[in-house]
Amino acid sequence: MGDVLILAEVKESGLEKSTFELITLAKQLAKELEGKALSIVLGRDPTEAGQELRRFALDSVYKVQDPALEGFVPEVWLNTLEQVIKELRPQVFLMTHSPVARDILPRLGLRLNSTVTMDCVEVKVDPSDKRLLRKKPIYGGNAMAVLKCKGTPEIVSLRKNSYPMAQADGQVSELKELTLKITKDLVTQVLETKKRDIVELDKAEVIISGGRGLAEKEEFSQLEQLAAVLEKKGIKAMVGCSRPIVDKGWMSSDRQVGLTGTMVAPNVYIAIGISGAIQHLVGMVRSKKIIAINTDAGCNMFKVADYGLTEDYKEILPLLIKKLEETL
Ligand SMILES: Cc1cc2nc3c(=O)[nH]c(=O)nc-3n(C[C@H](O)[C@H](O)[C@H](O)COP(=O)(O)OP(=O)(O)OC[C@H]3O[C@@H](n4cnc5c(N)ncnc54)[C@H](O)[C@@H]3O)c2cc1C
């Protein structure tokens, strides 16, 4: 019997969307390992997030609360998670591949004398020995590796948008508090937290992405215009791009879709002048509908697109904007 524990990450407006993906995976793995799906949430007072987690029929939801857990102070979180894992003894510990995971998981693996696999896109159980098979992109996304590692707990970070989000199913789990010894004796002291506005592409319903096929920076204004028309109709639309556009300095890196950018799965992804290199495709191929506009009928993007237009975007975009303005 192997239990599966997830760390639920919280932001101001509630649980991070990716936590719901972790729940889906945790339940799948726990079933195969004949164990329990457990969740832990940390914070100054994470009761609200804990209550939200209870709605997902996990076997148990735990919280650790302490003023020192406010915000993210790596040493405090690391010490706390180490104690949580020693107390709950899960076979598997899962986190979203977030900045928090990138900071603490390697150190946690070392402390627990186990092996960590970061940035996985799929995790399965090998029925022969009930150990995890951890799938992740390697060689810049040109190949996939499936790894089986030694050590317990089996620690994995999961790339966002790799699994469907769990839905609350009416069953309510118990919320329990773990009382631990929280480190107050810090090496690092957080003096000030500065927030910067970032574009959260993965929250968009429709993403309109432009690539190197767009000849000038100014051409992106048409993409903005298209997004604005959709926004006016109440659809959350954002403009994204491929990596060369960020490299040229035309867009900020938080708008880049792909392996080294954001992984997205919107309802509609419109790829304009993007060829469909593997590093771009891995970031958007899970979109529900893909529309490609490209002058090259043989480009890769058409292989994953639901709808394709072999046309010059300069001809198509004004017509599309006009049509949407009239009809939506
Ligand atoms: C380690 C590594 C990580 C990477 N990570 C990423 C990543 O996260 N995201 C990413 O995007 N890339 C990434 N890349 C780069 C990637 O390999 C490609 O180089 C890049 O995605 C290509 O961008 P593009 O499709 O915009 O440009 P191109 O491949 O140059 O394609 C431009 C397309 O525009 C079309 N076109 C030209 N004119 C028009 C027109 N008038 N109308 C319509 N279509 C037109 C062309 O037919 C062509 O298909 C990475 C590369 C490496 C090595």
mmCIF file of C-alpha atoms and ligand atoms in Angstrom:
data_model
loop_
_atom_site.group_PDB
_atom_site.id
_atom_site.type_symbol
_atom_site.label_atom_id
_atom_site.label_comp_id
_atom_site.label_asym_id
_atom_site.label_seq_id
_atom_site.Cartn_x
_atom_site.Cartn_y
_atom_site.Cartn_z
ATOM 1 C CA MET A 1 0.000 0.000 0.000
ATOM 2 C CA GLY A 2 1.478 3.312 -1.043
ATOM 3 C CA ASP A 3 0.006 6.677 -0.158
ATOM 4 C CA VAL A 4 0.323 9.656 -2.469
ATOM 5 C CA LEU A 5 0.771 13.116 -0.939
ATOM 6 C CA ILE A 6 0.446 16.388 -2.839
ATOM 7 C CA LEU A 7 1.432 19.891 -1.765
ATOM 8 C CA ALA A 8 -1.407 22.302 -2.526
ATOM 9 C CA GLU A 9 -0.062 25.704 -3.509
ATOM 10 C CA VAL A 10 -2.143 28.740 -2.677
ATOM 11 C CA LYS A 11 -2.347 32.233 -4.111
ATOM 12 C CA GLU A 12 -4.369 35.236 -2.968
ATOM 13 C CA SER A 13 -7.541 34.165 -4.766
ATOM 14 C CA GLY A 14 -7.452 30.546 -3.573
ATOM 15 C CA LEU A 15 -5.823 27.307 -4.641
ATOM 16 C CA GLU A 16 -3.499 27.366 -7.655
ATOM 17 C CA LYS A 17 -5.214 25.880 -10.708
ATOM 18 C CA SER A 18 -2.413 23.339 -11.039
ATOM 19 C CA THR A 19 -3.305 21.875 -7.635
ATOM 20 C CA PHE A 20 -6.462 20.441 -9.212
ATOM 21 C CA GLU A 21 -4.291 18.616 -11.754
ATOM 22 C CA LEU A 22 -2.222 17.171 -8.920
ATOM 23 C CA ILE A 23 -5.429 15.909 -7.305
ATOM 24 C CA THR A 24 -6.363 14.065 -10.512
ATOM 25 C CA LEU A 25 -2.942 12.426 -10.676
ATOM 26 C CA ALA A 26 -2.785 11.662 -6.940
ATOM 27 C CA LYS A 27 -6.119 9.849 -7.082
ATOM 28 C CA GLN A 28 -5.063 7.828 -10.138
ATOM 29 C CA LEU A 29 -1.760 6.790 -8.565
ATOM 30 C CA ALA A 30 -3.261 6.064 -5.140
ATOM 31 C CA LYS A 31 -5.783 3.738 -6.758
ATOM 32 C CA GLU A 32 -3.059 1.823 -8.571
ATOM 33 C CA LEU A 33 -0.859 1.714 -5.468
ATOM 34 C CA GLU A 34 -3.833 0.734 -3.311
ATOM 35 C CA GLY A 35 -3.009 3.617 -1.013
ATOM 36 C CA LYS A 36 -4.564 6.908 0.004
ATOM 37 C CA ALA A 37 -4.600 10.244 -1.811
ATOM 38 C CA LEU A 38 -3.517 12.903 0.686
ATOM 39 C CA SER A 39 -2.983 16.613 0.503
ATOM 40 C CA ILE A 40 -1.060 19.096 2.620
ATOM 41 C CA VAL A 41 -1.390 22.866 2.637
ATOM 42 C CA LEU A 42 0.969 25.228 4.479
ATOM 43 C CA GLY A 43 0.508 28.833 5.535
ATOM 44 C CA ARG A 44 -0.109 31.360 8.284
ATOM 45 C CA ASP A 45 -3.713 30.163 8.344
ATOM 46 C CA PRO A 46 -4.471 27.911 5.362
ATOM 47 C CA THR A 47 -7.897 26.871 6.678
ATOM 48 C CA GLU A 48 -9.772 28.382 3.729
ATOM 49 C CA ALA A 49 -7.603 26.548 1.199
ATOM 50 C CA GLY A 50 -7.941 23.400 3.303
ATOM 51 C CA GLN A 51 -11.730 23.729 3.219
ATOM 52 C CA GLU A 52 -11.627 24.082 -0.558
ATOM 53 C CA LEU A 53 -9.476 20.943 -0.819
ATOM 54 C CA ARG A 54 -11.950 18.959 1.267
ATOM 55 C CA ARG A 55 -14.459 19.097 -1.608
ATOM 56 C CA PHE A 56 -12.347 16.809 -3.809
ATOM 57 C CA ALA A 57 -12.855 13.525 -1.977
ATOM 58 C CA LEU A 58 -9.223 13.062 -1.048
ATOM 59 C CA ASP A 59 -8.693 10.504 1.699
ATOM 60 C CA SER A 60 -7.310 13.171 4.022
ATOM 61 C CA VAL A 61 -6.498 16.856 3.851
ATOM 62 C CA TYR A 62 -3.830 18.144 6.239
ATOM 63 C CA LYS A 63 -2.797 21.658 7.093
ATOM 64 C CA VAL A 64 0.178 23.086 8.926
ATOM 65 C CA GLN A 65 -0.334 26.609 10.161
ATOM 66 C CA ASP A 66 2.174 28.979 11.631
ATOM 67 C CA PRO A 67 2.994 32.682 11.149
ATOM 68 C CA ALA A 68 6.458 31.631 9.902
ATOM 69 C CA LEU A 69 4.817 29.863 6.953
ATOM 70 C CA GLU A 70 3.377 33.085 5.580
ATOM 71 C CA GLY A 71 4.724 33.695 2.073
ATOM 72 C CA PHE A 72 7.436 31.369 0.866
ATOM 73 C CA VAL A 73 10.621 31.220 2.892
ATOM 74 C CA PRO A 74 12.536 28.238 1.466
ATOM 75 C CA GLU A 75 14.270 27.112 4.669
ATOM 76 C CA VAL A 76 11.043 27.156 6.668
ATOM 77 C CA TRP A 77 9.055 25.333 4.007
ATOM 78 C CA LEU A 78 11.820 22.798 3.465
ATOM 79 C CA ASN A 79 12.072 21.946 7.161
ATOM 80 C CA THR A 80 8.305 21.761 7.441
ATOM 81 C CA LEU A 81 7.861 19.509 4.412
ATOM 82 C CA GLU A 82 10.624 17.226 5.620
ATOM 83 C CA GLN A 83 8.736 16.770 8.888
ATOM 84 C CA VAL A 84 5.398 16.334 7.097
ATOM 85 C CA ILE A 85 6.823 13.542 4.944
ATOM 86 C CA LYS A 86 8.495 11.829 7.885
ATOM 87 C CA GLU A 87 5.198 11.957 9.741
ATOM 88 C CA LEU A 88 2.860 10.828 6.932
ATOM 89 C CA ARG A 89 5.357 8.479 5.206
ATOM 90 C CA PRO A 90 3.843 8.594 1.694
ATOM 91 C CA GLN A 91 5.271 6.445 -1.091
ATOM 92 C CA VAL A 92 4.868 9.355 -3.505
ATOM 93 C CA PHE A 93 5.212 13.106 -2.994
ATOM 94 C CA LEU A 94 3.972 15.338 -5.812
ATOM 95 C CA MET A 95 4.271 19.055 -6.431
ATOM 96 C CA THR A 96 3.509 21.303 -9.369
ATOM 97 C CA HIS A 97 6.674 22.248 -11.291
ATOM 98 C CA SER A 98 6.469 25.734 -9.803
ATOM 99 C CA PRO A 99 9.194 28.109 -8.597
ATOM 100 C CA VAL A 100 8.565 26.698 -5.098
ATOM 101 C CA ALA A 101 9.229 23.146 -6.335
ATOM 102 C CA ARG A 102 12.327 24.222 -8.238
ATOM 103 C CA ASP A 103 13.668 25.806 -5.080
ATOM 104 C CA ILE A 104 13.022 23.124 -2.505
ATOM 105 C CA LEU A 105 12.562 19.712 -4.142
ATOM 106 C CA PRO A 106 16.233 18.975 -4.916
ATOM 107 C CA ARG A 107 17.123 19.800 -1.311
ATOM 108 C CA LEU A 108 14.192 17.798 0.013
ATOM 109 C CA GLY A 109 15.285 14.797 -2.058
ATOM 110 C CA LEU A 110 18.763 15.029 -0.601
ATOM 111 C CA ARG A 111 17.518 15.310 2.970
ATOM 112 C CA LEU A 112 15.230 12.310 2.533
ATOM 113 C CA ASN A 113 17.913 10.342 0.681
ATOM 114 C CA SER A 114 15.614 9.884 -2.282
ATOM 115 C CA THR A 115 15.547 10.718 -5.990
ATOM 116 C CA VAL A 116 13.629 13.658 -7.454
ATOM 117 C CA THR A 117 12.381 13.903 -11.043
ATOM 118 C CA MET A 118 11.482 17.445 -12.033
ATOM 119 C CA ASP A 119 9.134 18.655 -14.763
ATOM 120 C CA CYS A 120 7.324 15.399 -15.568
ATOM 121 C CA VAL A 121 4.439 15.369 -18.029
ATOM 122 C CA GLU A 122 3.104 11.917 -17.165
ATOM 123 C CA VAL A 123 3.441 9.634 -14.168
ATOM 124 C CA LYS A 124 2.325 6.010 -14.151
ATOM 125 C CA VAL A 125 2.778 2.969 -11.949
ATOM 126 C CA ASP A 126 4.781 -0.007 -13.188
ATOM 127 C CA PRO A 127 2.487 -2.928 -12.303
ATOM 128 C CA SER A 128 5.460 -5.308 -11.953
ATOM 129 C CA ASP A 129 6.959 -3.608 -8.891
ATOM 130 C CA LYS A 130 4.557 -0.740 -8.091
ATOM 131 C CA ARG A 131 7.272 1.875 -8.652
ATOM 132 C CA LEU A 132 6.655 5.088 -10.577
ATOM 133 C CA LEU A 133 7.402 5.535 -14.266
ATOM 134 C CA ARG A 134 8.204 9.228 -14.637
ATOM 135 C CA LYS A 135 7.966 10.671 -18.130
ATOM 136 C CA LYS A 136 9.681 13.961 -18.966
ATOM 137 C CA PRO A 137 10.951 15.807 -22.038
ATOM 138 C CA ILE A 138 14.708 15.737 -22.624
ATOM 139 C CA TYR A 139 17.121 17.174 -25.230
ATOM 140 C CA GLY A 140 15.159 20.415 -25.499
ATOM 141 C CA GLY A 141 11.874 18.579 -25.938
ATOM 142 C CA ASN A 142 13.101 16.486 -28.875
ATOM 143 C CA ALA A 143 12.726 13.221 -26.946
ATOM 144 C CA MET A 144 10.870 11.830 -23.965
ATOM 145 C CA ALA A 145 12.556 9.868 -21.186
ATOM 146 C CA VAL A 146 10.740 7.444 -18.913
ATOM 147 C CA LEU A 147 12.610 7.098 -15.637
ATOM 148 C CA LYS A 148 12.286 4.672 -12.766
ATOM 149 C CA CYS A 149 14.191 5.784 -9.693
ATOM 150 C CA LYS A 150 15.325 4.408 -6.375
ATOM 151 C CA GLY A 151 14.380 5.780 -2.990
ATOM 152 C CA THR A 152 11.238 6.522 -1.039
ATOM 153 C CA PRO A 153 9.354 8.761 -1.098
ATOM 154 C CA GLU A 154 9.253 8.946 -4.862
ATOM 155 C CA ILE A 155 9.397 12.704 -5.465
ATOM 156 C CA VAL A 156 8.083 14.255 -8.668
ATOM 157 C CA SER A 157 7.230 17.738 -9.909
ATOM 158 C CA LEU A 158 4.509 17.864 -12.548
ATOM 159 C CA ARG A 159 4.482 20.295 -15.448
ATOM 160 C CA LYS A 160 1.380 22.505 -15.517
ATOM 161 C CA ASN A 161 -1.392 21.554 -17.936
ATOM 162 C CA SER A 162 -0.325 17.915 -18.095
ATOM 163 C CA TYR A 163 -3.470 16.452 -16.502
ATOM 164 C CA PRO A 164 -7.142 17.458 -16.486
ATOM 165 C CA MET A 165 -8.322 19.387 -13.453
ATOM 166 C CA ALA A 166 -10.183 17.403 -10.785
ATOM 167 C CA GLN A 167 -13.816 18.308 -10.195
ATOM 168 C CA ALA A 168 -15.437 18.436 -6.764
ATOM 169 C CA ASP A 169 -17.655 15.371 -6.523
ATOM 170 C CA GLY A 170 -19.805 15.994 -3.480
ATOM 171 C CA GLN A 171 -17.820 13.879 -1.032
ATOM 172 C CA VAL A 172 -16.128 15.889 1.669
ATOM 173 C CA SER A 173 -12.888 14.781 3.286
ATOM 174 C CA GLU A 174 -11.692 15.529 6.772
ATOM 175 C CA LEU A 175 -9.347 18.478 7.450
ATOM 176 C CA LYS A 176 -6.685 17.621 10.029
ATOM 177 C CA GLU A 177 -4.009 19.823 11.521
ATOM 178 C CA LEU A 178 -0.444 18.601 11.877
ATOM 179 C CA THR A 179 1.453 20.134 14.763
ATOM 180 C CA LEU A 180 5.130 20.372 13.921
ATOM 181 C CA LYS A 181 8.202 22.160 15.141
ATOM 182 C CA ILE A 182 8.447 25.126 12.770
ATOM 183 C CA THR A 183 11.932 26.582 12.344
ATOM 184 C CA LYS A 184 12.186 30.191 13.433
ATOM 185 C CA ASP A 185 15.948 30.322 13.425
ATOM 186 C CA LEU A 186 16.547 31.556 9.888
ATOM 187 C CA VAL A 187 19.645 32.088 7.826
ATOM 188 C CA THR A 188 17.663 34.122 5.288
ATOM 189 C CA GLN A 189 15.410 36.957 6.288
ATOM 190 C CA VAL A 190 12.787 38.285 3.881
ATOM 191 C CA LEU A 191 12.929 42.073 4.132
ATOM 192 C CA GLU A 192 10.499 43.003 1.407
ATOM 193 C CA THR A 193 8.364 41.232 -1.159
ATOM 194 C CA LYS A 194 7.953 43.051 -4.460
ATOM 195 C CA LYS A 195 5.161 42.056 -6.759
ATOM 196 C CA ARG A 196 5.389 42.443 -10.494
ATOM 197 C CA ASP A 197 2.560 42.197 -12.964
ATOM 198 C CA ILE A 198 2.950 39.054 -14.974
ATOM 199 C CA VAL A 199 0.867 37.829 -17.858
ATOM 200 C CA GLU A 200 -0.767 34.571 -16.826
ATOM 201 C CA LEU A 201 -1.248 33.036 -20.247
ATOM 202 C CA ASP A 202 -2.428 29.751 -18.793
ATOM 203 C CA LYS A 203 -5.542 31.510 -17.477
ATOM 204 C CA ALA A 204 -6.766 32.553 -20.954
ATOM 205 C CA GLU A 205 -9.727 30.910 -22.683
ATOM 206 C CA VAL A 206 -8.403 31.942 -26.085
ATOM 207 C CA ILE A 207 -4.734 32.531 -26.932
ATOM 208 C CA ILE A 208 -3.771 34.305 -30.128
ATOM 209 C CA SER A 209 -0.100 33.594 -30.708
ATOM 210 C CA GLY A 210 2.192 35.171 -33.261
ATOM 211 C CA GLY A 211 5.479 33.819 -34.583
ATOM 212 C CA ARG A 212 8.370 34.748 -36.836
ATOM 213 C CA GLY A 213 5.942 34.844 -39.759
ATOM 214 C CA LEU A 214 4.893 38.278 -38.505
ATOM 215 C CA ALA A 215 7.222 40.618 -40.287
ATOM 216 C CA GLU A 216 7.142 43.609 -37.946
ATOM 217 C CA LYS A 217 6.585 44.208 -34.259
ATOM 218 C CA GLU A 218 3.700 46.514 -35.176
ATOM 219 C CA GLU A 219 1.859 43.559 -36.754
ATOM 220 C CA PHE A 220 1.157 42.291 -33.241
ATOM 221 C CA SER A 221 -1.329 45.130 -32.819
ATOM 222 C CA GLN A 222 -3.703 43.134 -35.041
ATOM 223 C CA LEU A 223 -3.442 40.216 -32.623
ATOM 224 C CA GLU A 224 -4.178 42.611 -29.751
ATOM 225 C CA GLN A 225 -7.160 43.900 -31.706
ATOM 226 C CA LEU A 226 -8.497 40.377 -32.169
ATOM 227 C CA ALA A 227 -8.057 39.704 -28.438
ATOM 228 C CA ALA A 228 -9.840 42.974 -27.627
ATOM 229 C CA VAL A 229 -12.852 41.997 -29.770
ATOM 230 C CA LEU A 230 -13.132 38.692 -27.909
ATOM 231 C CA GLU A 231 -12.661 40.402 -24.531
ATOM 232 C CA LYS A 232 -15.473 42.789 -25.412
ATOM 233 C CA LYS A 233 -17.691 39.741 -25.829
ATOM 234 C CA GLY A 234 -16.700 38.448 -22.392
ATOM 235 C CA ILE A 235 -14.125 35.892 -23.565
ATOM 236 C CA LYS A 236 -10.791 35.951 -21.717
ATOM 237 C CA ALA A 237 -8.349 36.302 -24.605
ATOM 238 C CA MET A 238 -4.604 36.967 -24.503
ATOM 239 C CA VAL A 239 -1.787 37.404 -26.969
ATOM 240 C CA GLY A 240 1.085 34.911 -26.852
ATOM 241 C CA CYS A 241 4.076 34.248 -29.068
ATOM 242 C CA SER A 242 6.824 31.857 -30.081
ATOM 243 C CA ARG A 243 10.348 32.155 -28.732
ATOM 244 C CA PRO A 244 11.958 34.107 -31.602
ATOM 245 C CA ILE A 245 9.551 36.956 -30.823
ATOM 246 C CA VAL A 246 10.819 37.104 -27.241
ATOM 247 C CA ASP A 247 14.413 36.820 -28.483
ATOM 248 C CA LYS A 248 13.813 39.836 -30.729
ATOM 249 C CA GLY A 249 12.567 41.752 -27.699
ATOM 250 C CA TRP A 250 9.108 42.292 -29.213
ATOM 251 C CA MET A 251 7.302 40.615 -26.328
ATOM 252 C CA SER A 252 8.040 39.810 -22.698
ATOM 253 C CA SER A 253 9.038 36.243 -21.841
ATOM 254 C CA ASP A 254 5.828 35.608 -19.898
ATOM 255 C CA ARG A 255 4.012 35.618 -23.252
ATOM 256 C CA GLN A 256 6.162 32.832 -24.709
ATOM 257 C CA VAL A 257 4.434 29.498 -25.228
ATOM 258 C CA GLY A 258 6.429 26.284 -25.196
ATOM 259 C CA LEU A 259 9.072 24.207 -23.544
ATOM 260 C CA THR A 260 10.971 27.154 -22.108
ATOM 261 C CA GLY A 261 7.878 29.337 -21.843
ATOM 262 C CA THR A 262 4.393 28.676 -20.510
ATOM 263 C CA MET A 263 2.494 25.438 -21.038
ATOM 264 C CA VAL A 264 -1.068 26.247 -22.028
ATOM 265 C CA ALA A 265 -4.286 24.360 -22.790
ATOM 266 C CA PRO A 266 -6.906 27.013 -23.637
ATOM 267 C CA ASN A 267 -10.254 26.355 -25.296
ATOM 268 C CA VAL A 268 -8.898 27.855 -28.506
ATOM 269 C CA TYR A 269 -5.279 28.412 -29.599
ATOM 270 C CA ILE A 270 -4.758 30.476 -32.739
ATOM 271 C CA ALA A 271 -1.225 30.059 -34.138
ATOM 272 C CA ILE A 272 -0.355 32.783 -36.620
ATOM 273 C CA GLY A 273 2.894 32.495 -38.573
ATOM 274 C CA ILE A 274 4.217 29.773 -36.248
ATOM 275 C CA SER A 275 5.813 26.753 -37.935
ATOM 276 C CA GLY A 276 5.193 24.232 -35.141
ATOM 277 C CA ALA A 277 8.660 23.354 -33.850
ATOM 278 C CA ILE A 278 8.484 20.610 -31.218
ATOM 279 C CA GLN A 279 9.538 23.041 -28.489
ATOM 280 C CA HIS A 280 6.494 25.182 -29.296
ATOM 281 C CA LEU A 281 4.089 22.274 -29.807
ATOM 282 C CA VAL A 282 4.744 20.703 -26.389
ATOM 283 C CA GLY A 283 3.493 23.931 -24.854
ATOM 284 C CA MET A 284 0.135 24.137 -26.635
ATOM 285 C CA VAL A 285 -0.787 20.787 -28.118
ATOM 286 C CA ARG A 286 -3.290 20.093 -25.329
ATOM 287 C CA SER A 287 -5.392 23.102 -26.388
ATOM 288 C CA LYS A 288 -8.980 22.028 -27.015
ATOM 289 C CA LYS A 289 -9.127 23.521 -30.517
ATOM 290 C CA ILE A 290 -6.137 24.655 -32.546
ATOM 291 C CA ILE A 291 -6.462 27.037 -35.470
ATOM 292 C CA ALA A 292 -3.396 27.650 -37.640
ATOM 293 C CA ILE A 293 -2.806 30.423 -40.148
ATOM 294 C CA ASN A 294 0.331 29.814 -42.185
ATOM 295 C CA THR A 295 1.446 30.280 -45.784
ATOM 296 C CA ASP A 296 3.313 26.951 -45.758
ATOM 297 C CA ALA A 297 0.849 24.085 -46.253
ATOM 298 C CA GLY A 298 3.505 21.585 -45.153
ATOM 299 C CA CYS A 299 4.312 23.172 -41.792
ATOM 300 C CA ASN A 300 4.102 21.106 -38.600
ATOM 301 C CA MET A 301 1.465 23.322 -37.037
ATOM 302 C CA PHE A 302 -1.091 22.043 -39.554
ATOM 303 C CA LYS A 303 -0.431 18.482 -38.325
ATOM 304 C CA VAL A 304 -1.841 19.310 -34.890
ATOM 305 C CA ALA A 305 -4.410 21.916 -35.981
ATOM 306 C CA ASP A 306 -8.157 21.259 -35.986
ATOM 307 C CA TYR A 307 -8.628 24.042 -38.536
ATOM 308 C CA GLY A 308 -6.000 25.451 -40.872
ATOM 309 C CA LEU A 309 -5.824 28.347 -43.290
ATOM 310 C CA THR A 310 -3.011 28.275 -45.854
ATOM 311 C CA GLU A 311 -3.059 32.022 -46.269
ATOM 312 C CA ASP A 312 -1.097 35.167 -45.565
ATOM 313 C CA TYR A 313 -2.161 36.388 -42.120
ATOM 314 C CA LYS A 314 -2.252 39.942 -43.484
ATOM 315 C CA GLU A 315 -5.213 38.946 -45.640
ATOM 316 C CA ILE A 316 -6.984 36.917 -42.982
ATOM 317 C CA LEU A 317 -6.706 38.899 -39.747
ATOM 318 C CA PRO A 318 -8.632 42.025 -40.845
ATOM 319 C CA LEU A 319 -11.427 39.806 -42.210
ATOM 320 C CA LEU A 320 -11.517 37.709 -39.040
ATOM 321 C CA ILE A 321 -11.663 40.781 -36.795
ATOM 322 C CA LYS A 322 -14.442 42.287 -38.913
ATOM 323 C CA LYS A 323 -16.452 39.066 -38.923
ATOM 324 C CA LEU A 324 -16.138 38.598 -35.159
ATOM 325 C CA GLU A 325 -17.150 42.209 -34.538
ATOM 326 C CA GLU A 326 -20.284 41.632 -36.595
ATOM 327 C CA THR A 327 -21.284 38.230 -35.324
ATOM 328 C CA LEU A 328 -20.199 37.657 -31.746
HETATM 329 C C1 LIG B 1 16.180 24.269 -25.956
HETATM 330 C C2 LIG B 1 15.196 25.006 -26.822
HETATM 331 C C3 LIG B 1 14.036 25.476 -26.239
HETATM 332 C C4 LIG B 1 13.092 26.158 -27.016
HETATM 333 N N1 LIG B 1 11.939 26.594 -26.427
HETATM 334 C C5 LIG B 1 10.999 27.174 -27.196
HETATM 335 C C6 LIG B 1 9.753 27.580 -26.638
HETATM 336 O O1 LIG B 1 9.497 27.450 -25.434
HETATM 337 N N2 LIG B 1 8.842 28.144 -27.450
HETATM 338 C C7 LIG B 1 9.057 28.331 -28.796
HETATM 339 O O2 LIG B 1 8.164 28.852 -29.473
HETATM 340 N N3 LIG B 1 10.234 27.966 -29.338
HETATM 341 C C8 LIG B 1 11.203 27.414 -28.590
HETATM 342 N N4 LIG B 1 12.384 27.070 -29.156
HETATM 343 C C9 LIG B 1 12.640 27.480 -30.558
HETATM 344 C C10 LIG B 1 12.023 26.525 -31.567
HETATM 345 O O3 LIG B 1 12.919 25.474 -31.836
HETATM 346 C C11 LIG B 1 11.712 27.250 -32.895
HETATM 347 O O4 LIG B 1 12.892 27.837 -33.378
HETATM 348 C C12 LIG B 1 10.648 28.327 -32.761
HETATM 349 O O5 LIG B 1 9.510 27.821 -32.107
HETATM 350 C C13 LIG B 1 10.241 28.811 -34.146
HETATM 351 O O6 LIG B 1 9.376 29.895 -34.004
HETATM 352 P P1 LIG B 1 8.374 30.294 -35.166
HETATM 353 O O7 LIG B 1 7.502 29.140 -35.491
HETATM 354 O O8 LIG B 1 7.745 31.570 -34.765
HETATM 355 O O9 LIG B 1 9.369 30.628 -36.370
HETATM 356 P P2 LIG B 1 9.636 29.853 -37.716
HETATM 357 O O10 LIG B 1 9.979 28.442 -37.462
HETATM 358 O O11 LIG B 1 10.600 30.682 -38.473
HETATM 359 O O12 LIG B 1 8.227 29.863 -38.462
HETATM 360 C C14 LIG B 1 7.640 30.994 -39.027
HETATM 361 C C15 LIG B 1 6.397 30.522 -39.775
HETATM 362 O O13 LIG B 1 5.700 31.641 -40.286
HETATM 363 C C16 LIG B 1 5.137 31.274 -41.534
HETATM 364 N N5 LIG B 1 4.862 32.505 -42.271
HETATM 365 C C17 LIG B 1 5.760 33.341 -42.862
HETATM 366 N N6 LIG B 1 5.118 34.388 -43.419
HETATM 367 C C18 LIG B 1 3.799 34.217 -43.158
HETATM 368 C C19 LIG B 1 2.644 34.973 -43.472
HETATM 369 N N7 LIG B 1 2.720 36.140 -44.137
HETATM 370 N N8 LIG B 1 1.437 34.504 -43.057
HETATM 371 C C20 LIG B 1 1.336 33.338 -42.380
HETATM 372 N N9 LIG B 1 2.416 32.580 -42.067
HETATM 373 C C21 LIG B 1 3.632 33.020 -42.438
HETATM 374 C C22 LIG B 1 6.191 30.392 -42.163
HETATM 375 O O14 LIG B 1 5.618 29.559 -43.157
HETATM 376 C C23 LIG B 1 6.696 29.610 -40.964
HETATM 377 O O15 LIG B 1 5.988 28.388 -40.818
HETATM 378 C C24 LIG B 1 13.335 26.384 -28.403
HETATM 379 C C25 LIG B 1 14.510 25.892 -28.973
HETATM 380 C C26 LIG B 1 15.431 25.216 -28.195
HETATM 381 C C27 LIG B 1 16.671 24.688 -28.842
#
